[in-house]
Amino acid sequence: MVALARKLAPLPQTAEATAFATDVLAGLGATPKTVPAKYFYDGAGSQLFERITELPEYYPTRTEMRILRDEGAEIARLIQSGAALVEFGSGSSKKARILLRAAPPLAAYVPVDICGEMVEQEAAELQVDFPQLKVLPVTADICFPFELPAEAKAAPARVGFFPGSTIGNFEPHEAAAFLRNAAKILGAGSTLIIGADLIKDTEILNAAYNDKDGVTAKFNLNLLARINRELAGNFKLDTFEHHAFFNRERNRIEMHLASLKRQKVKVTGECFDFRAGETIHTENSYKYSVESLGALACGVGWQPAGVWTDKRKYFSIQAFKLAE
Ligand code: AVI
């Protein structure tokens, strides 16, 4: 029966779809069950994430924007005239726009994102609003080495920008690898400006990932809906529940999807057993102190060059430099 279902299940068509299938099957077959957080962001997931950033409980986005608006001029002093600004995981470039307005004339702005269509489209829109600026989009996975455009390589300096606390979604060893990779790409004498969410009271953190309108729950459950849509899954969404909590020992928010009963679920014809209460671990969102992010960055050669926070010390923008 399983063999027949397997034959009938649609096969993934693209390399991206194959990677999704491979990761989901491996993750659901592991103990404990996991699915990588990067798969949250299909069309529906990206829209839900946009809604999360506007929730009253979800402070990171608006707090980071406030720091950038209030301290933009100070932060931009780290950017020398004629430098190239390279944004890692640029998405909508909303935050870069604030920095670009405060920055001196630049050789180029290089938004880098894995989603080629989005990076090209956002770059075209930004180009209209900043006609003097050379906007040179790059499609790449920011966790691996990639080539900068020639103009950015030839600029007298390069400044990396990695806002949004996306670094928090990496495991610490992955965050260190990202920082090492960024150093290689940007080169000697460069600067890196990172947005990182800070460790704080458990209640504030738990509320940010358990909003009362249930948008974060929908965002989490959309992962199962995506598996149903793209991998011939048969998850019943109302038999899984969103769980999110701050793990203080590991300084991270953990998101899980908990099965409300004992059940079997099929994905591309493969069957997975769930115990009642068993979870799929879907995301970690690490919170840093200024010192802990500094230690991680120093460990791979970056030197602290500035820290800006909001009054409540909820969020930080931290700058680092590489020796010449
Ligand atoms: C994208 N990232 C920084 C978000 C975070 O806070 O870790 C993703 C998110 N997950 C649930 N809410 C927001």
Tab-separated table of C-alpha atoms and ligand atoms in Angstrom:
chain	number	residue	atom	x	y	z
A	1	MET	CA	0.000	0.000	0.000
A	2	VAL	CA	2.805	2.362	1.002
A	3	ALA	CA	4.712	1.382	-2.143
A	4	LEU	CA	1.643	2.175	-4.265
A	5	ALA	CA	1.103	5.547	-2.552
A	6	ARG	CA	4.759	6.309	-3.104
A	7	LYS	CA	4.370	5.625	-6.820
A	8	LEU	CA	1.312	7.876	-7.006
A	9	ALA	CA	2.789	10.755	-4.998
A	10	PRO	CA	3.925	13.687	-7.209
A	11	LEU	CA	7.680	13.931	-7.488
A	12	PRO	CA	9.305	17.291	-6.731
A	13	GLN	CA	10.145	19.113	-9.974
A	14	THR	CA	12.860	21.616	-9.036
A	15	ALA	CA	16.065	21.472	-6.996
A	16	GLU	CA	14.356	23.657	-4.369
A	17	ALA	CA	11.376	21.296	-4.161
A	18	THR	CA	13.686	18.281	-3.917
A	19	ALA	CA	15.595	19.920	-1.040
A	20	PHE	CA	12.285	20.666	0.729
A	21	ALA	CA	11.162	17.025	0.338
A	22	THR	CA	14.540	15.651	1.484
A	23	ASP	CA	14.700	17.943	4.548
A	24	VAL	CA	11.083	17.295	5.580
A	25	LEU	CA	11.367	13.512	5.236
A	26	ALA	CA	14.671	13.476	7.156
A	27	GLY	CA	13.317	15.848	9.836
A	28	LEU	CA	10.084	13.921	10.412
A	29	GLY	CA	12.050	10.678	10.530
A	30	ALA	CA	14.411	12.016	13.214
A	31	THR	CA	13.980	11.946	16.997
A	32	PRO	CA	12.944	14.548	18.099
A	33	LYS	CA	11.107	15.558	14.922
A	34	THR	CA	12.210	18.809	13.278
A	35	VAL	CA	11.615	20.830	10.107
A	36	PRO	CA	14.073	23.667	9.265
A	37	ALA	CA	12.661	27.162	9.915
A	38	LYS	CA	13.720	28.390	6.470
A	39	TYR	CA	10.689	26.553	5.032
A	40	PHE	CA	8.263	28.937	6.783
A	41	TYR	CA	8.696	31.466	3.999
A	42	ASP	CA	6.539	30.423	1.055
A	43	GLY	CA	4.110	33.076	-0.256
A	44	ALA	CA	1.568	32.568	2.544
A	45	GLY	CA	4.290	32.297	5.204
A	46	SER	CA	6.001	35.503	4.067
A	47	GLN	CA	2.673	37.353	4.249
A	48	LEU	CA	2.027	35.982	7.739
A	49	PHE	CA	5.525	37.061	8.807
A	50	GLU	CA	4.772	40.606	7.560
A	51	ARG	CA	1.667	40.561	9.794
A	52	ILE	CA	3.762	39.350	12.748
A	53	THR	CA	6.068	42.365	12.397
A	54	GLU	CA	3.043	44.639	12.944
A	55	LEU	CA	1.667	42.854	16.038
A	56	PRO	CA	1.657	44.832	19.297
A	57	GLU	CA	3.425	41.968	21.111
A	58	TYR	CA	6.157	41.535	18.456
A	59	TYR	CA	8.523	44.362	19.389
A	60	PRO	CA	11.724	43.459	17.399
A	61	THR	CA	10.887	44.997	14.006
A	62	ARG	CA	9.498	48.290	15.249
A	63	THR	CA	12.234	48.610	17.893
A	64	GLU	CA	15.003	48.073	15.358
A	65	MET	CA	13.401	50.597	12.978
A	66	ARG	CA	13.202	53.120	15.845
A	67	ILE	CA	16.908	52.623	16.686
A	68	LEU	CA	17.792	53.092	13.014
A	69	ARG	CA	15.714	56.281	12.794
A	70	ASP	CA	17.029	57.704	16.082
A	71	GLU	CA	20.669	56.670	15.705
A	72	GLY	CA	20.961	56.415	11.913
A	73	ALA	CA	23.276	59.423	11.654
A	74	GLU	CA	25.618	57.977	14.313
A	75	ILE	CA	25.558	54.487	12.793
A	76	ALA	CA	26.191	55.920	9.321
A	77	ARG	CA	29.427	57.488	10.598
A	78	LEU	CA	30.893	54.007	10.270
A	79	ILE	CA	30.257	54.131	6.532
A	80	GLN	CA	32.976	55.995	4.688
A	81	SER	CA	32.201	58.009	1.573
A	82	GLY	CA	32.542	55.834	-1.557
A	83	ALA	CA	32.023	52.539	0.326
A	84	ALA	CA	29.772	49.723	-0.913
A	85	LEU	CA	26.901	48.743	1.387
A	86	VAL	CA	26.161	44.997	1.212
A	87	GLU	CA	22.901	43.851	2.807
A	88	PHE	CA	22.738	40.164	3.764
A	89	GLY	CA	19.216	38.695	3.364
A	90	SER	CA	17.821	42.005	2.127
A	91	GLY	CA	14.119	41.041	1.759
A	92	SER	CA	12.152	44.271	1.390
A	93	SER	CA	15.225	46.536	2.041
A	94	LYS	CA	12.975	48.539	4.415
A	95	LYS	CA	15.693	48.995	7.017
A	96	ALA	CA	18.454	49.665	4.492
A	97	ARG	CA	16.433	52.613	3.201
A	98	ILE	CA	16.781	54.310	6.605
A	99	LEU	CA	20.532	53.694	6.634
A	100	LEU	CA	20.923	54.797	3.003
A	101	ARG	CA	19.251	58.132	3.775
A	102	ALA	CA	21.786	58.773	6.557
A	103	ALA	CA	24.830	57.450	4.651
A	104	PRO	CA	27.359	59.493	2.637
A	105	PRO	CA	27.499	58.976	-1.178
A	106	LEU	CA	28.192	55.288	-1.853
A	107	ALA	CA	29.864	53.307	-4.650
A	108	ALA	CA	26.947	50.869	-4.584
A	109	TYR	CA	24.202	49.253	-2.551
A	110	VAL	CA	24.275	45.454	-2.953
A	111	PRO	CA	21.127	43.700	-1.673
A	112	VAL	CA	21.754	39.953	-1.400
A	113	ASP	CA	18.907	37.471	-1.059
A	114	ILE	CA	18.240	33.827	-1.901
A	115	CYS	CA	14.953	34.775	-3.564
A	116	GLY	CA	16.066	36.099	-6.973
A	117	GLU	CA	12.690	37.412	-8.058
A	118	MET	CA	12.219	39.384	-4.855
A	119	VAL	CA	15.735	40.856	-4.749
A	120	GLU	CA	15.463	42.032	-8.394
A	121	GLN	CA	12.044	43.579	-7.826
A	122	GLU	CA	12.939	45.322	-4.545
A	123	ALA	CA	16.177	46.601	-6.095
A	124	ALA	CA	14.260	48.098	-9.026
A	125	GLU	CA	11.865	49.865	-6.628
A	126	LEU	CA	14.713	51.153	-4.476
A	127	GLN	CA	16.528	52.410	-7.569
A	128	VAL	CA	13.533	54.641	-8.383
A	129	ASP	CA	13.678	56.206	-4.904
A	130	PHE	CA	17.494	56.544	-4.896
A	131	PRO	CA	18.267	57.521	-8.516
A	132	GLN	CA	21.887	58.549	-7.758
A	133	LEU	CA	22.728	55.223	-6.137
A	134	LYS	CA	24.112	52.235	-8.029
A	135	VAL	CA	21.890	49.318	-6.899
A	136	LEU	CA	23.440	45.941	-7.738
A	137	PRO	CA	21.255	43.011	-6.594
A	138	VAL	CA	22.817	39.594	-6.041
A	139	THR	CA	20.921	36.296	-5.757
A	140	ALA	CA	22.784	34.088	-3.298
A	141	ASP	CA	22.534	32.053	-0.100
A	142	ILE	CA	24.173	34.332	2.471
A	143	CYS	CA	25.479	31.346	4.443
A	144	PHE	CA	27.874	30.384	1.660
A	145	PRO	CA	30.643	32.264	-0.195
A	146	PHE	CA	29.386	34.389	-3.110
A	147	GLU	CA	30.975	36.910	-5.497
A	148	LEU	CA	30.349	40.621	-4.993
A	149	PRO	CA	29.804	42.747	-8.145
A	150	ALA	CA	33.046	44.283	-9.491
A	151	GLU	CA	32.066	47.847	-8.401
A	152	ALA	CA	31.613	46.668	-4.823
A	153	LYS	CA	34.942	44.797	-4.853
A	154	ALA	CA	36.719	47.856	-6.267
A	155	ALA	CA	35.242	50.270	-3.671
A	156	PRO	CA	37.718	51.577	-1.064
A	157	ALA	CA	35.644	49.908	1.701
A	158	ARG	CA	32.741	47.523	2.191
A	159	VAL	CA	30.116	47.680	4.919
A	160	GLY	CA	27.902	44.658	5.616
A	161	PHE	CA	24.394	45.111	6.990
A	162	PHE	CA	22.475	42.206	8.549
A	163	PRO	CA	19.364	43.566	10.288
A	164	GLY	CA	16.193	41.839	11.538
A	165	SER	CA	17.775	39.575	14.160
A	166	THR	CA	17.949	36.893	11.486
A	167	ILE	CA	21.245	35.890	13.093
A	168	GLY	CA	19.072	34.624	15.969
A	169	ASN	CA	17.544	31.969	13.714
A	170	PHE	CA	20.969	30.396	13.197
A	171	GLU	CA	22.373	27.865	15.642
A	172	PRO	CA	25.412	29.448	17.368
A	173	HIS	CA	27.859	27.445	15.207
A	174	GLU	CA	25.955	28.576	12.085
A	175	ALA	CA	26.043	32.191	13.306
A	176	ALA	CA	29.840	31.879	13.712
A	177	ALA	CA	30.086	30.395	10.201
A	178	PHE	CA	27.981	33.271	8.822
A	179	LEU	CA	30.264	35.847	10.509
A	180	ARG	CA	33.353	34.080	9.113
A	181	ASN	CA	31.827	33.970	5.632
A	182	ALA	CA	30.843	37.670	5.824
A	183	ALA	CA	34.456	38.522	6.786
A	184	LYS	CA	35.726	36.642	3.722
A	185	ILE	CA	33.246	38.303	1.378
A	186	LEU	CA	33.676	41.863	2.724
A	187	GLY	CA	37.456	41.650	3.175
A	188	ALA	CA	40.096	43.359	5.344
A	189	GLY	CA	39.175	46.762	6.794
A	190	SER	CA	35.431	46.180	6.377
A	191	THR	CA	32.589	46.899	8.807
A	192	LEU	CA	29.572	44.757	9.701
A	193	ILE	CA	26.371	46.183	11.226
A	194	ILE	CA	24.069	43.564	12.791
A	195	GLY	CA	20.586	43.801	14.339
A	196	ALA	CA	20.202	41.356	17.245
A	197	ASP	CA	17.356	40.791	19.680
A	198	LEU	CA	18.459	41.032	23.326
A	199	ILE	CA	17.851	38.660	26.262
A	200	LYS	CA	15.020	40.025	28.404
A	201	ASP	CA	12.109	39.068	30.701
A	202	THR	CA	10.564	35.730	29.871
A	203	GLU	CA	7.008	37.177	29.788
A	204	ILE	CA	7.889	39.746	27.140
A	205	LEU	CA	9.608	37.118	24.997
A	206	ASN	CA	6.821	34.564	25.402
A	207	ALA	CA	4.167	37.163	24.513
A	208	ALA	CA	6.058	38.137	21.334
A	209	TYR	CA	5.793	34.548	20.044
A	210	ASN	CA	2.272	33.839	21.412
A	211	ASP	CA	0.273	36.832	20.163
A	212	LYS	CA	-3.345	36.949	21.203
A	213	ASP	CA	-4.607	37.130	17.598
A	214	GLY	CA	-2.919	33.809	16.821
A	215	VAL	CA	-0.936	35.105	13.828
A	216	THR	CA	2.276	33.394	14.998
A	217	ALA	CA	0.308	30.158	15.469
A	218	LYS	CA	-0.962	30.453	11.869
A	219	PHE	CA	2.602	31.176	10.681
A	220	ASN	CA	3.826	28.027	12.436
A	221	LEU	CA	0.921	25.848	11.215
A	222	ASN	CA	1.372	27.122	7.643
A	223	LEU	CA	4.447	24.874	7.537
A	224	LEU	CA	2.133	21.836	7.706
A	225	ALA	CA	-0.199	23.399	5.124
A	226	ARG	CA	2.828	23.904	2.856
A	227	ILE	CA	3.867	20.259	3.296
A	228	ASN	CA	0.282	19.234	2.412
A	229	ARG	CA	0.299	21.469	-0.690
A	230	GLU	CA	3.767	20.739	-2.016
A	231	LEU	CA	4.625	17.270	-0.718
A	232	ALA	CA	1.272	15.483	-0.856
A	233	GLY	CA	1.020	15.564	2.936
A	234	ASN	CA	-2.150	14.784	4.845
A	235	PHE	CA	-1.558	16.736	8.083
A	236	LYS	CA	-4.865	17.684	9.731
A	237	LEU	CA	-4.037	21.190	10.905
A	238	ASP	CA	-6.629	21.171	13.704
A	239	THR	CA	-4.863	18.200	15.325
A	240	PHE	CA	-1.641	20.205	15.874
A	241	GLU	CA	-1.065	23.120	18.227
A	242	HIS	CA	1.439	25.997	18.220
A	243	HIS	CA	3.816	25.957	21.217
A	244	ALA	CA	6.395	28.708	21.768
A	245	PHE	CA	8.411	29.321	24.929
A	246	PHE	CA	11.667	30.903	26.071
A	247	ASN	CA	14.310	28.321	26.982
A	248	ARG	CA	16.366	30.363	29.452
A	249	GLU	CA	19.184	27.821	29.691
A	250	ARG	CA	19.845	28.163	25.969
A	251	ASN	CA	18.687	31.780	25.581
A	252	ARG	CA	16.316	30.916	22.784
A	253	ILE	CA	12.655	30.966	21.906
A	254	GLU	CA	11.663	27.507	20.727
A	255	MET	CA	8.707	27.016	18.426
A	256	HIS	CA	7.081	23.610	18.107
A	257	LEU	CA	3.951	22.043	16.615
A	258	ALA	CA	2.467	19.568	19.085
A	259	SER	CA	0.268	16.674	17.997
A	260	LEU	CA	-2.966	16.744	20.026
A	261	LYS	CA	-3.414	12.963	19.645
A	262	ARG	CA	-1.737	9.743	18.602
A	263	GLN	CA	-1.875	9.675	14.815
A	264	LYS	CA	-0.200	8.710	11.551
A	265	VAL	CA	0.638	11.283	8.865
A	266	LYS	CA	1.739	10.674	5.286
A	267	VAL	CA	4.155	12.839	3.316
A	268	THR	CA	5.032	11.886	-0.290
A	269	GLY	CA	3.705	8.431	0.535
A	270	GLU	CA	5.931	7.943	3.585
A	271	CYS	CA	4.178	7.341	6.914
A	272	PHE	CA	5.142	9.027	10.215
A	273	ASP	CA	3.781	8.102	13.664
A	274	PHE	CA	3.035	10.785	16.247
A	275	ARG	CA	2.489	10.150	19.945
A	276	ALA	CA	-0.069	12.401	21.692
A	277	GLY	CA	1.908	15.493	22.744
A	278	GLU	CA	4.873	14.734	20.476
A	279	THR	CA	6.205	17.865	18.763
A	280	ILE	CA	7.897	18.932	15.557
A	281	HIS	CA	10.570	21.494	16.493
A	282	THR	CA	10.162	24.213	13.866
A	283	GLU	CA	12.297	27.173	14.962
A	284	ASN	CA	14.866	28.521	17.399
A	285	SER	CA	15.209	32.260	17.836
A	286	TYR	CA	18.362	32.921	19.863
A	287	LYS	CA	18.562	36.041	22.006
A	288	TYR	CA	21.957	37.612	22.656
A	289	SER	CA	23.544	39.983	25.142
A	290	VAL	CA	25.882	42.650	23.783
A	291	GLU	CA	28.708	40.598	25.313
A	292	SER	CA	27.656	37.211	23.922
A	293	LEU	CA	27.290	38.461	20.340
A	294	GLY	CA	30.580	40.351	20.763
A	295	ALA	CA	32.317	37.151	21.919
A	296	LEU	CA	30.940	35.198	18.956
A	297	ALA	CA	32.098	37.871	16.489
A	298	CYS	CA	35.520	38.298	18.157
A	299	GLY	CA	35.983	34.526	17.981
A	300	VAL	CA	36.062	34.758	14.184
A	301	GLY	CA	38.144	37.948	13.916
A	302	TRP	CA	35.690	40.873	14.168
A	303	GLN	CA	36.370	43.697	16.648
A	304	PRO	CA	33.539	45.642	18.398
A	305	ALA	CA	32.998	49.092	16.821
A	306	GLY	CA	29.714	50.349	18.299
A	307	VAL	CA	26.469	49.376	20.040
A	308	TRP	CA	23.090	51.103	19.883
A	309	THR	CA	19.986	50.029	21.791
A	310	ASP	CA	16.517	51.381	22.514
A	311	LYS	CA	15.758	52.837	25.963
A	312	ARG	CA	14.241	49.575	27.240
A	313	LYS	CA	17.247	47.600	25.977
A	314	TYR	CA	14.984	45.215	24.045
A	315	PHE	CA	16.998	45.240	20.801
A	316	SER	CA	20.524	46.076	19.707
A	317	ILE	CA	22.348	47.201	16.604
A	318	GLN	CA	25.976	46.184	16.918
A	319	ALA	CA	28.874	47.125	14.671
A	320	PHE	CA	32.135	45.249	14.155
A	321	LYS	CA	35.302	45.942	12.210
A	322	LEU	CA	37.933	43.767	10.587
A	323	ALA	CA	41.577	44.782	10.881
A	324	GLU	CA	43.177	46.305	7.699
B	1	AVI	C1	12.794	36.190	11.081
B	1	AVI	N1	13.053	35.984	12.515
B	1	AVI	C2	14.033	36.950	13.010
B	1	AVI	C3	11.836	35.921	13.337
B	1	AVI	C4	12.212	35.704	14.830
B	1	AVI	O1	11.724	36.470	15.663
B	1	AVI	O2	12.998	34.801	15.112
B	1	AVI	C5	10.923	34.804	12.900
B	1	AVI	C6	9.691	34.651	13.756
B	1	AVI	N2	9.242	33.512	14.236
B	1	AVI	C7	8.146	33.736	14.930
B	1	AVI	N3	7.909	35.029	14.961
B	1	AVI	C8	8.852	35.632	14.202
